[in-house]
Coordinates of C-alpha atoms and ligand atoms in Angstrom, one line a residue:
X881 CA 88.2 109.6 78.4
X882 CA 86.0 109.6 81.4
X883 CA 83.9 112.2 83.1
X884 CA 83.3 112.7 86.7
X885 CA 79.9 111.9 88.0
X886 CA 77.5 114.8 88.1
X887 CA 76.7 113.9 91.7
X888 CA 73.2 115.0 91.4
X889 CA 70.7 112.5 92.6
X890 CA 67.6 112.5 90.5
X891 CA 65.0 110.0 89.3
X892 CA 65.7 108.2 86.1
X893 CA 64.6 109.8 82.9
X894 CA 64.0 106.9 80.6
X895 CA 64.6 108.4 77.2
X896 CA 64.9 105.0 75.5
X897 CA 61.9 103.0 74.8
X898 CA 63.3 99.5 75.4
X899 CA 63.4 99.7 79.2
X900 CA 60.4 100.4 81.4
X901 CA 60.7 103.2 83.9
X902 CA 62.3 102.1 87.1
X903 CA 60.3 102.2 90.3
X904 CA 60.4 105.6 92.0
X905 CA 62.5 104.4 94.9
X906 CA 65.4 103.6 92.5
X907 CA 67.8 106.5 92.9
X908 CA 69.6 107.4 89.7
X909 CA 72.7 109.5 89.2
X910 CA 74.1 110.8 85.9
X911 CA 77.5 110.1 84.5
X912 CA 78.8 111.8 81.3
X913 CA 81.3 110.1 79.1
X914 CA 82.7 111.9 76.0
X915 CA 79.3 111.7 74.1
X916 CA 77.2 109.3 76.1
X917 CA 75.1 110.1 79.1
X918 CA 74.7 107.2 81.6
X919 CA 72.2 106.5 84.3
X920 CA 73.8 104.9 87.3
X921 CA 71.1 103.3 89.5
X922 CA 71.2 101.1 92.6
X923 CA 68.6 98.4 91.9
X924 CA 69.3 96.1 94.9
X925 CA 70.8 96.7 98.3
X926 CA 71.4 95.1 101.7
X927 CA 73.0 92.1 100.0
X928 CA 76.0 90.1 101.3
X929 CA 78.9 90.1 98.8
X930 CA 77.3 89.1 95.5
X931 CA 80.1 87.1 94.0
X932 CA 78.7 86.1 90.6
X933 CA 76.1 87.8 88.5
X934 CA 74.8 86.3 85.3
X935 CA 72.1 87.6 82.9
X936 CA 69.7 84.7 82.9
X937 CA 67.5 83.3 80.1
X938 CA 64.5 84.7 81.9
X939 CA 65.9 88.2 81.8
X940 CA 66.6 88.1 85.6
X941 CA 70.0 88.5 87.2
X942 CA 71.0 85.3 88.8
X943 CA 73.6 85.8 91.5
X944 CA 75.4 84.0 94.2
X945 CA 76.6 85.4 97.5
X946 CA 79.0 85.0 100.4
X947 CA 76.4 83.1 102.5
X948 CA 76.3 80.2 99.9
X949 CA 73.0 81.5 98.5
X950 CA 71.8 81.6 94.9
X951 CA 69.1 84.2 94.2
X952 CA 67.7 86.1 91.2
X953 CA 67.0 89.7 90.9
X954 CA 64.3 91.3 88.8
X955 CA 66.2 94.3 87.3
X956 CA 62.9 96.1 86.6
X957 CA 61.5 95.9 90.1
X958 CA 64.5 95.2 92.4
X959 CA 62.7 92.2 93.7
X960 CA 65.0 89.3 94.9
X961 CA 63.9 85.7 94.9
X962 CA 65.9 83.0 96.7
X963 CA 66.6 79.9 94.6
X964 CA 69.0 77.9 96.7
X965 CA 70.9 77.8 100.0
X966 CA 73.8 75.5 99.6
X967 CA 73.8 73.4 102.8
X968 CA 77.4 72.1 102.8
X969 CA 79.0 75.4 101.9
X970 CA 81.9 76.5 104.0
X971 CA 83.5 80.0 104.3
X972 CA 86.0 81.2 106.9
X973 CA 87.6 84.1 105.1
X974 CA 86.9 84.3 101.4
X975 CA 83.7 82.9 99.9
X976 CA 83.9 80.9 96.8
X977 CA 80.8 81.1 94.7
X978 CA 81.2 81.0 90.9
X979 CA 78.3 80.0 88.8
X980 CA 77.4 79.5 85.1
X981 CA 74.1 78.6 83.5
X982 CA 73.8 76.0 80.8
X983 CA 73.6 77.7 77.4
X984 CA 71.0 75.3 76.1
X985 CA 68.6 76.3 78.8
X986 CA 65.4 75.1 77.3
X987 CA 66.5 71.5 77.2
X988 CA 69.0 71.8 80.0
X989 CA 67.8 74.2 82.8
X990 CA 71.0 73.7 84.8
X991 CA 73.3 75.8 86.9
X992 CA 77.0 74.8 87.5
X993 CA 78.2 76.1 90.8
X994 CA 81.7 76.1 92.4
X995 CA 82.0 76.5 96.1
X996 CA 84.1 75.4 99.1
X997 CA 83.2 72.7 101.6
X998 CA 84.9 71.4 104.7
X999 CA 85.0 67.7 105.3
X1000 CA 84.6 66.0 108.7
X1001 CA 88.4 65.6 108.7
X1002 CA 88.7 69.4 108.5
X1003 CA 90.1 69.2 104.9
X1004 CA 88.8 72.0 102.7
X1005 CA 87.7 71.0 99.2
X1006 CA 86.3 72.9 96.2
X1007 CA 83.3 71.4 94.6
X1008 CA 81.8 71.7 91.2
X1009 CA 78.1 70.9 91.5
X1010 CA 75.3 70.9 88.9
X1011 CA 71.8 71.9 89.9
X1012 CA 68.6 71.7 88.0
X1013 CA 66.0 74.5 87.9
X1014 CA 62.5 73.3 88.4
X1015 CA 60.9 76.7 87.5
X1016 CA 61.0 77.9 91.1
X1017 CA 64.2 76.7 92.9
X1018 CA 67.4 74.8 92.2
X1019 CA 67.2 71.1 93.0
X1020 CA 69.0 67.7 92.5
X1021 CA 72.7 68.6 93.1
X1022 CA 75.1 66.3 91.2
X1023 CA 78.8 66.5 92.1
X1024 CA 80.7 66.8 88.9
X1025 CA 84.2 67.3 90.2
X1026 CA 85.9 67.9 93.5
X1027 CA 89.4 69.4 93.9
X1028 CA 91.5 70.6 96.9
X1029 CA 90.5 73.9 98.4
X1030 CA 91.8 76.4 100.9
X1031 CA 90.7 79.3 103.1
X1032 CA 91.4 81.7 100.2
X1033 CA 93.3 81.6 96.9
X1034 CA 90.7 79.4 95.4
X1035 CA 89.9 81.7 92.5
X1036 CA 87.4 81.2 90.9
X1037 CA 85.3 81.8 87.8
X1038 CA 83.3 79.5 85.4
X1039 CA 82.4 80.0 81.8
X1040 CA 81.0 77.8 79.1
X1041 CA 82.5 77.9 75.6
X1042 CA 80.6 77.8 72.3
X1043 CA 81.6 74.2 71.8
X1044 CA 80.0 73.4 75.2
X1045 CA 83.1 73.0 77.4
X1046 CA 83.3 74.2 80.9
X1047 CA 86.3 76.5 81.7
X1048 CA 87.1 76.8 85.3
X1049 CA 89.8 79.3 86.6
X1050 CA 91.3 78.0 89.9
X1051 CA 93.6 79.7 92.4
X1052 CA 97.1 78.5 93.5
X1053 CA 95.9 77.5 97.1
X1054 CA 99.4 78.9 98.1
X1055 CA 100.8 75.5 96.8
X1056 CA 103.5 76.8 94.5
X1057 CA 105.5 73.7 94.0
X1058 CA 102.9 71.7 92.0
X1059 CA 101.3 74.5 89.9
X1060 CA 103.1 73.3 86.8
X1061 CA 102.0 69.7 87.2
X1062 CA 98.9 68.9 85.1
X1063 CA 98.0 66.2 87.6
X1064 CA 97.1 69.0 90.1
X1065 CA 94.1 71.2 89.7
X1066 CA 95.3 74.5 91.3
X1067 CA 96.6 77.5 89.5
X1068 CA 95.0 76.5 86.3
X1069 CA 92.3 77.0 83.7
X1070 CA 90.6 73.6 83.8
X1071 CA 88.5 72.4 80.8
X1072 CA 85.8 69.8 81.3
X1073 CA 82.9 68.4 79.4
X1074 CA 79.6 69.5 80.9
X1075 CA 79.2 66.2 82.6
X1076 CA 82.4 66.7 84.5
X1077 CA 84.5 64.3 82.4
X1078 CA 87.8 65.2 80.7
X1079 CA 87.6 66.1 77.0
X1080 CA 89.8 64.0 74.7
X1081 CA 91.4 67.0 73.1
X1082 CA 92.8 68.5 76.3
X1083 CA 96.6 69.0 76.0
X1084 CA 97.5 66.5 78.8
X1085 CA 95.7 63.2 78.4
X1086 CA 93.5 62.4 81.4
X1087 CA 94.1 65.9 82.9
X1088 CA 91.6 68.7 83.1
X1089 CA 94.5 71.2 82.8
X1090 CA 94.0 73.6 79.8
X1091 CA 96.4 76.3 80.8
X1092 CA 98.6 76.8 83.9
X1093 CA 100.7 79.3 86.0
X1094 CA 97.9 81.4 87.5
X1095 CA 97.8 82.8 91.1
X1096 CA 94.3 83.9 92.1
X1097 CA 92.1 84.4 89.1
X1098 CA 88.6 85.8 89.7
X1099 CA 87.8 87.0 86.2
X1100 CA 87.2 84.8 83.1
X1101 CA 85.3 85.9 79.9
X1102 CA 85.0 85.1 76.2
X1103 CA 85.1 88.0 73.7
X1104 CA 82.8 88.2 70.7
X1105 CA 85.2 86.2 68.5
X1106 CA 85.7 83.5 71.2
X1107 CA 89.0 84.6 72.7
X1108 CA 89.2 83.7 76.4
X1109 CA 90.6 86.3 78.8
X1110 CA 91.5 85.8 82.5
X1111 CA 92.1 88.3 85.2
X1112 CA 94.2 87.4 88.3
X1113 CA 95.6 88.8 91.5
X1114 CA 99.3 89.1 91.7
X1115 CA 101.3 89.1 94.9
X1116 CA 103.0 92.4 95.8
X1117 CA 103.2 93.3 92.2
X1118 CA 101.7 92.5 88.8
X1119 CA 98.0 91.9 88.8
X1120 CA 97.4 90.6 85.3
X1121 CA 94.9 90.1 82.5
X1122 CA 96.0 87.3 80.1
X1123 CA 94.7 85.9 76.8
X1124 CA 94.3 82.2 77.5
X1125 CA 95.5 79.7 74.9
X1126 CA 95.6 75.9 74.9
X1127 CA 98.5 74.6 77.0
X1128 CA 99.8 78.1 77.8
X1129 CA 102.1 78.7 80.8
X1130 CA 101.4 82.0 82.4
X1131 CA 104.4 82.0 84.6
X1132 CA 103.3 82.0 88.3
X1133 CA 105.1 81.4 90.7
X1134 CA 108.4 82.0 88.8
X1135 CA 107.2 85.0 86.8
X1136 CA 105.1 87.9 88.0
X1137 CA 104.0 90.1 85.0
X1138 CA 106.8 90.4 82.6
X1139 CA 110.3 89.0 82.7
X1140 CA 112.2 91.8 84.4
X1141 CA 113.8 90.6 87.6
X1142 CA 117.1 88.6 87.5
X1143 CA 115.4 85.4 88.7
X1144 CA 112.7 85.8 86.1
X1145 CA 115.2 86.2 83.4
X1146 CA 117.0 83.1 84.6
X1147 CA 113.8 81.2 84.6
X1148 CA 112.9 82.4 81.1
X1149 CA 116.1 80.8 79.7
X1150 CA 114.6 77.3 80.2
X1151 CA 110.8 77.9 80.3
X1152 CA 108.5 79.5 77.8
X1153 CA 106.0 81.7 79.5
X1154 CA 103.1 83.6 78.0
X1155 CA 103.1 87.3 79.1
X1156 CA 100.1 89.3 80.2
X1157 CA 98.2 91.7 77.8
X1158 CA 98.0 94.0 80.8
X1159 CA 99.7 94.1 84.2
X1160 CA 99.4 96.5 87.1
X1161 CA 101.9 97.6 89.8
X1162 CA 100.8 99.0 92.2
X1163 CA 98.2 96.2 92.3
X1164 CA 94.5 96.9 91.9
X1165 CA 93.0 93.5 92.9
X1166 CA 91.0 92.5 89.9
X1167 CA 87.9 90.4 90.3
X1168 CA 85.0 89.7 87.9
X1169 CA 85.4 90.5 84.2
X1170 CA 83.0 90.6 81.2
X1171 CA 83.4 91.4 77.6
X1172 CA 81.3 94.5 76.5
X1173 CA 80.1 95.3 73.0
X1174 CA 76.9 97.2 73.8
X1175 CA 75.3 100.6 73.2
X1176 CA 77.7 102.6 75.3
X1177 CA 79.9 103.6 72.4
X1178 CA 83.0 104.7 74.4
X1179 CA 83.1 101.3 76.0
X1180 CA 82.5 99.0 73.0
X1181 CA 84.9 96.1 72.3
X1182 CA 86.3 96.3 75.8
X1183 CA 86.9 94.1 78.8
X1184 CA 85.0 95.5 81.8
X1185 CA 87.0 94.6 85.0
X1186 CA 85.8 95.1 88.5
X1187 CA 88.5 95.8 91.1
X1188 CA 88.5 95.4 94.9
X1189 CA 91.6 97.2 96.2
X1190 CA 91.3 100.0 93.6
X1191 CA 87.5 100.2 94.0
X1192 CA 86.9 100.9 90.4
X1193 CA 85.6 99.6 87.1
X1194 CA 88.4 99.3 84.5
X1195 CA 87.5 99.6 80.9
X1196 CA 90.1 97.8 78.9
X1197 CA 89.7 98.7 75.2
X1198 CA 90.7 95.8 72.8
X1199 CA 92.1 95.9 69.3
X1200 CA 90.0 94.7 66.3
X1201 CA 91.3 91.1 66.7
X1202 CA 90.4 91.2 70.5
X1203 CA 93.9 90.1 71.4
X1204 CA 95.5 93.2 72.9
X1205 CA 94.5 95.9 75.3
X1206 CA 95.0 99.2 73.5
X1207 CA 93.6 101.7 76.1
X1208 CA 92.3 101.8 79.7
X1209 CA 89.7 104.0 81.3
X1210 CA 88.7 104.0 85.0
X1211 CA 85.2 104.6 86.2
X1212 CA 83.5 105.0 89.6
X1213 CA 86.9 105.3 91.4
X1214 CA 86.3 104.9 95.2
X1215 CA 82.7 105.7 94.7
X1216 CA 81.0 102.4 95.6
X1217 CA 83.8 100.7 97.5
X1218 CA 85.1 97.3 96.4
X1219 CA 83.6 95.9 93.2
X1220 CA 83.4 92.1 92.9
X1221 CA 81.6 91.3 89.7
X1222 CA 80.2 92.7 86.5
X1223 CA 77.4 91.5 84.2
X1224 CA 76.1 92.7 80.9
X1225 CA 72.5 92.5 79.6
X1226 CA 71.7 91.8 75.9
X1227 CA 70.5 95.4 75.6
X1228 CA 73.9 96.7 76.7
X1229 CA 73.2 97.6 80.3
X1230 CA 76.0 96.9 82.7
X1231 CA 75.6 95.7 86.3
X1232 CA 78.3 95.9 89.0
X1233 CA 78.2 94.4 92.5
X1234 CA 79.9 95.7 95.6
X1235 CA 82.0 93.6 98.0
X1236 CA 82.2 95.8 101.1
X1237 CA 81.0 93.1 103.5
X1238 CA 83.8 90.7 102.7
X1239 CA 86.8 90.0 104.9
X1240 CA 88.8 93.1 103.9
X1241 CA 86.5 96.2 103.9
X1242 CA 88.1 99.5 102.9
X1243 CA 88.0 102.7 104.9
X1244 CA 84.5 104.2 105.1
X1245 CA 82.8 101.0 104.1
X1246 CA 80.6 99.0 104.4
X1247 CA 77.7 101.5 104.1
X1248 CA 74.5 100.6 105.9
X1249 CA 72.9 99.6 102.6
X1250 CA 75.8 97.5 101.3
X1251 CA 76.2 95.3 99.5
X1252 CA 74.6 96.6 96.3
X1253 CA 74.0 95.8 92.7
X1254 CA 74.2 98.9 90.5
X1255 CA 73.0 99.3 86.9
X1256 CA 74.8 101.5 84.4
X1257 CA 72.8 102.2 81.3
X1258 CA 72.8 104.6 78.4
X1259 CA 70.2 107.3 78.9
X1260 CA 71.0 109.8 76.2
X1261 CA 73.6 111.5 74.1
X1262 CA 75.4 114.8 74.7
X1263 CA 74.6 117.3 71.9
X1264 CA 77.7 117.8 69.7
X1265 CA 77.9 121.5 70.6
X1266 CA 78.3 120.5 74.3
X1267 CA 80.8 117.7 73.9
X1268 CA 84.3 117.8 75.5
X1269 CA 86.9 115.1 75.7
X1270 CA 87.1 114.3 79.4
X1271 CA 90.4 113.1 80.7
X1272 CA 91.1 111.4 83.9
X1273 CA 93.4 113.1 86.4
X1274 CA 96.6 111.1 86.8
X1275 CA 97.5 110.4 90.4
X1276 CA 101.1 110.6 91.5
X1277 CA 102.7 107.7 93.3
X1278 CA 105.8 109.3 94.7
X1279 CA 105.0 110.6 98.2
X1280 CA 105.2 108.6 101.4
X1281 CA 101.4 108.4 101.9
X1282 CA 100.9 107.4 98.3
X1283 CA 103.5 104.6 98.7
X1284 CA 101.7 103.4 101.8
X1285 CA 98.4 103.7 100.1
X1286 CA 99.6 101.7 97.1
X1287 CA 101.5 98.9 98.8
X1288 CA 100.4 98.6 102.4
X1289 CA 97.0 100.1 103.1
X1290 CA 94.8 97.4 101.6
X1291 CA 96.1 95.0 104.2
X1292 CA 97.3 97.1 107.1
X1293 CA 94.6 99.7 106.7
X1294 CA 94.6 103.5 106.9
X1295 CA 95.0 103.5 110.7
X1296 CA 97.7 100.8 110.6
X1297 CA 95.6 98.4 112.7
X1298 CA 95.3 95.7 110.1
X1299 CA 92.5 93.0 110.2
X1300 CA 92.4 90.7 113.2
X1301 CA 93.2 87.2 112.2
X1302 CA 94.4 88.2 108.8
X1303 CA 96.7 91.2 108.7
X1304 CA 98.9 92.2 111.7
X1305 CA 98.6 95.6 113.3
X1306 CA 101.5 97.9 112.6
X1307 CA 100.6 99.8 115.8
X1308 CA 101.5 96.9 118.0
X1309 CA 104.2 95.5 115.7
X1310 CA 107.4 94.6 117.6
X1311 CA 109.1 94.2 114.2
X1312 CA 108.3 97.7 113.2
X1313 CA 109.5 99.2 116.4
X1314 CA 112.5 96.9 116.6
X1315 CA 115.9 96.6 115.0
X1316 CA 116.3 98.3 111.6
X1317 CA 118.3 95.6 110.0
X1318 CA 115.9 92.8 110.9
X1319 CA 113.0 95.0 109.8
X1320 CA 114.6 95.8 106.4
X1321 CA 115.5 92.1 105.8
X1322 CA 111.9 91.1 106.5
X1323 CA 110.5 93.7 104.1
X1324 CA 112.9 92.7 101.4
X1325 CA 112.2 89.0 101.7
X1326 CA 108.6 88.8 102.9
X1327 CA 107.3 85.7 104.7
X1328 CA 104.9 82.9 104.2
X1329 CA 102.8 82.1 107.3
X1330 CA 100.8 78.9 107.7
X1331 CA 97.7 80.9 108.8
X1332 CA 96.7 84.4 107.8
X1333 CA 98.0 86.1 104.7
X1334 CA 101.6 86.1 103.6
X1335 CA 103.7 89.2 103.7
X1336 CA 104.9 89.8 100.1
X1337 CA 108.5 90.5 99.4
X1338 CA 109.0 94.2 98.6
X1339 CA 112.5 93.9 97.2
X1340 CA 111.2 95.3 93.9
X1341 CA 110.9 98.8 95.4
X1342 CA 113.9 101.1 95.3
X1343 CA 116.1 101.8 98.4
X1344 CA 114.5 105.3 98.5
X1345 CA 111.0 104.0 98.3
X1346 CA 111.5 101.4 101.0
X1347 CA 113.2 103.9 103.3
X1348 CA 110.3 106.4 102.8
X1349 CA 107.8 103.7 103.4
X1350 CA 109.4 102.4 106.6
X1351 CA 109.9 105.9 108.0
X1352 CA 106.3 106.7 107.2
X1353 CA 105.0 103.6 108.9
X1354 CA 107.2 104.3 112.0
X1355 CA 106.2 107.9 112.2
X1356 CA 102.5 107.2 111.9
X1357 CA 102.0 103.9 113.7
X1358 CA 105.0 103.0 115.9
X1359 CA 106.4 104.1 119.2
X1360 CA 109.8 104.0 117.6
X1361 CA 109.9 107.2 115.4
X1362 CA 113.5 106.7 114.1
X1363 CA 113.7 107.0 110.4
X1364 CA 115.2 104.5 108.1
X1365 CA 117.8 105.6 105.6
X1366 CA 118.2 104.4 102.0
X1367 CA 121.9 103.4 102.5
X1368 CA 120.7 101.1 105.3
X1369 CA 118.4 99.4 102.8
X1370 CA 121.2 99.2 100.3
X1371 CA 123.5 97.5 102.9
X1372 CA 121.0 94.9 103.9
X1373 CA 120.2 94.2 100.3
X1374 CA 124.0 93.7 99.6
X1375 CA 124.3 91.3 102.5
X1376 CA 121.4 89.2 101.5
Ligands
CA140 CA1 101.7 85.7 84.6
CA141 CA1 108.1 90.5 86.6

């Protein structure tokens, strides 16, 4: 139930009394939902991948970025103040900058920050450090916990529960073998006391592990009734949103999404997995997530999920018990580029941040003014006589270019040239121009490389889809223009 943006740039018309007029240089566009009119306003630009945004106790937006910086943004003026530059922060590919503020701010003005660090012996670690706010800047770092890290696949996201426990979503570090072991911190939701010690009522004594079996979670949020939801990146299939329960096993690496493949069904015979409340194939690359119950009526009681690959804000409407996703809307599709995080103010305004200056920019981005923080706020109501139910146009995923777009483009890019150091170019690929059988076998099985990103296994696609994809890639990017036939795929599959 979503409208297209009006596309008309105009200055904000503040028709609600609670928010002062923005400065004249804030450009505002209108978006109409079924009955609500929204103002969509860029309030900060020229940022570098804001990773985490939090509505602070001082009514400022506290945010971290890809440079290891913590700042705060005055949402009324757009003014940004730097609070901290983390000195021992390390990023080669993907930054890691989650933050949460102490809920008892008056007595404990503290920020908990998770970031990566490289040791003198070149080992990458992931640190949880508590800083104190002295009214101007963040000082006195105290290391609460240190766990293994990696170039990517670190996760992460931090939240604090009502009972004052720190929940920390960690990525799998590409270490699949030990994800199920509570002695290891990766691929988990960890639960800690606010001093970094392990609570007595964790499911495995002496372990921070609260739930396990996650791949790369970057979204973690409590709903109004205290349910905890996590959003994570799948591999070639099945990005997921899950409801996190104590000692839950969420399946990775044996289960992606639901139990539908033969090896997953086999695994399910001996292991109890918890299945997602929502899964996406083709993948959308979900990042930050926040529960919404504000004044935008169409989006009340929903999880707001920012996505990178899909470049959209997903509105996942929940049931009354806040346990299931009952409907999904998509907003701002491809409009602002990759979206990394979302934050909600007490008055019901929503803030989203772009991630177009990260390691994997989409076509046509970054813009000169990227990255940005954008406010979405209710500015009025459509008169009853003028209301229409707006429906989103469904995109078809059957043609060759759609298949490429859904399964290949986010890595190998529109022009097939990939990203140097991360994703190989198809234009210069000896594999793509080489022998059909070897090429098909590679596509079916995927590969794990020590450096760079792994090639996922695409065996879940049909013979027709794979033949269409390979023929498309050859015809667009390779010197070898020979098509690949579905029966060739079928033969290689049978010989596997
Ligand atoms: Ca799962
Ligand atoms: Ca599955």
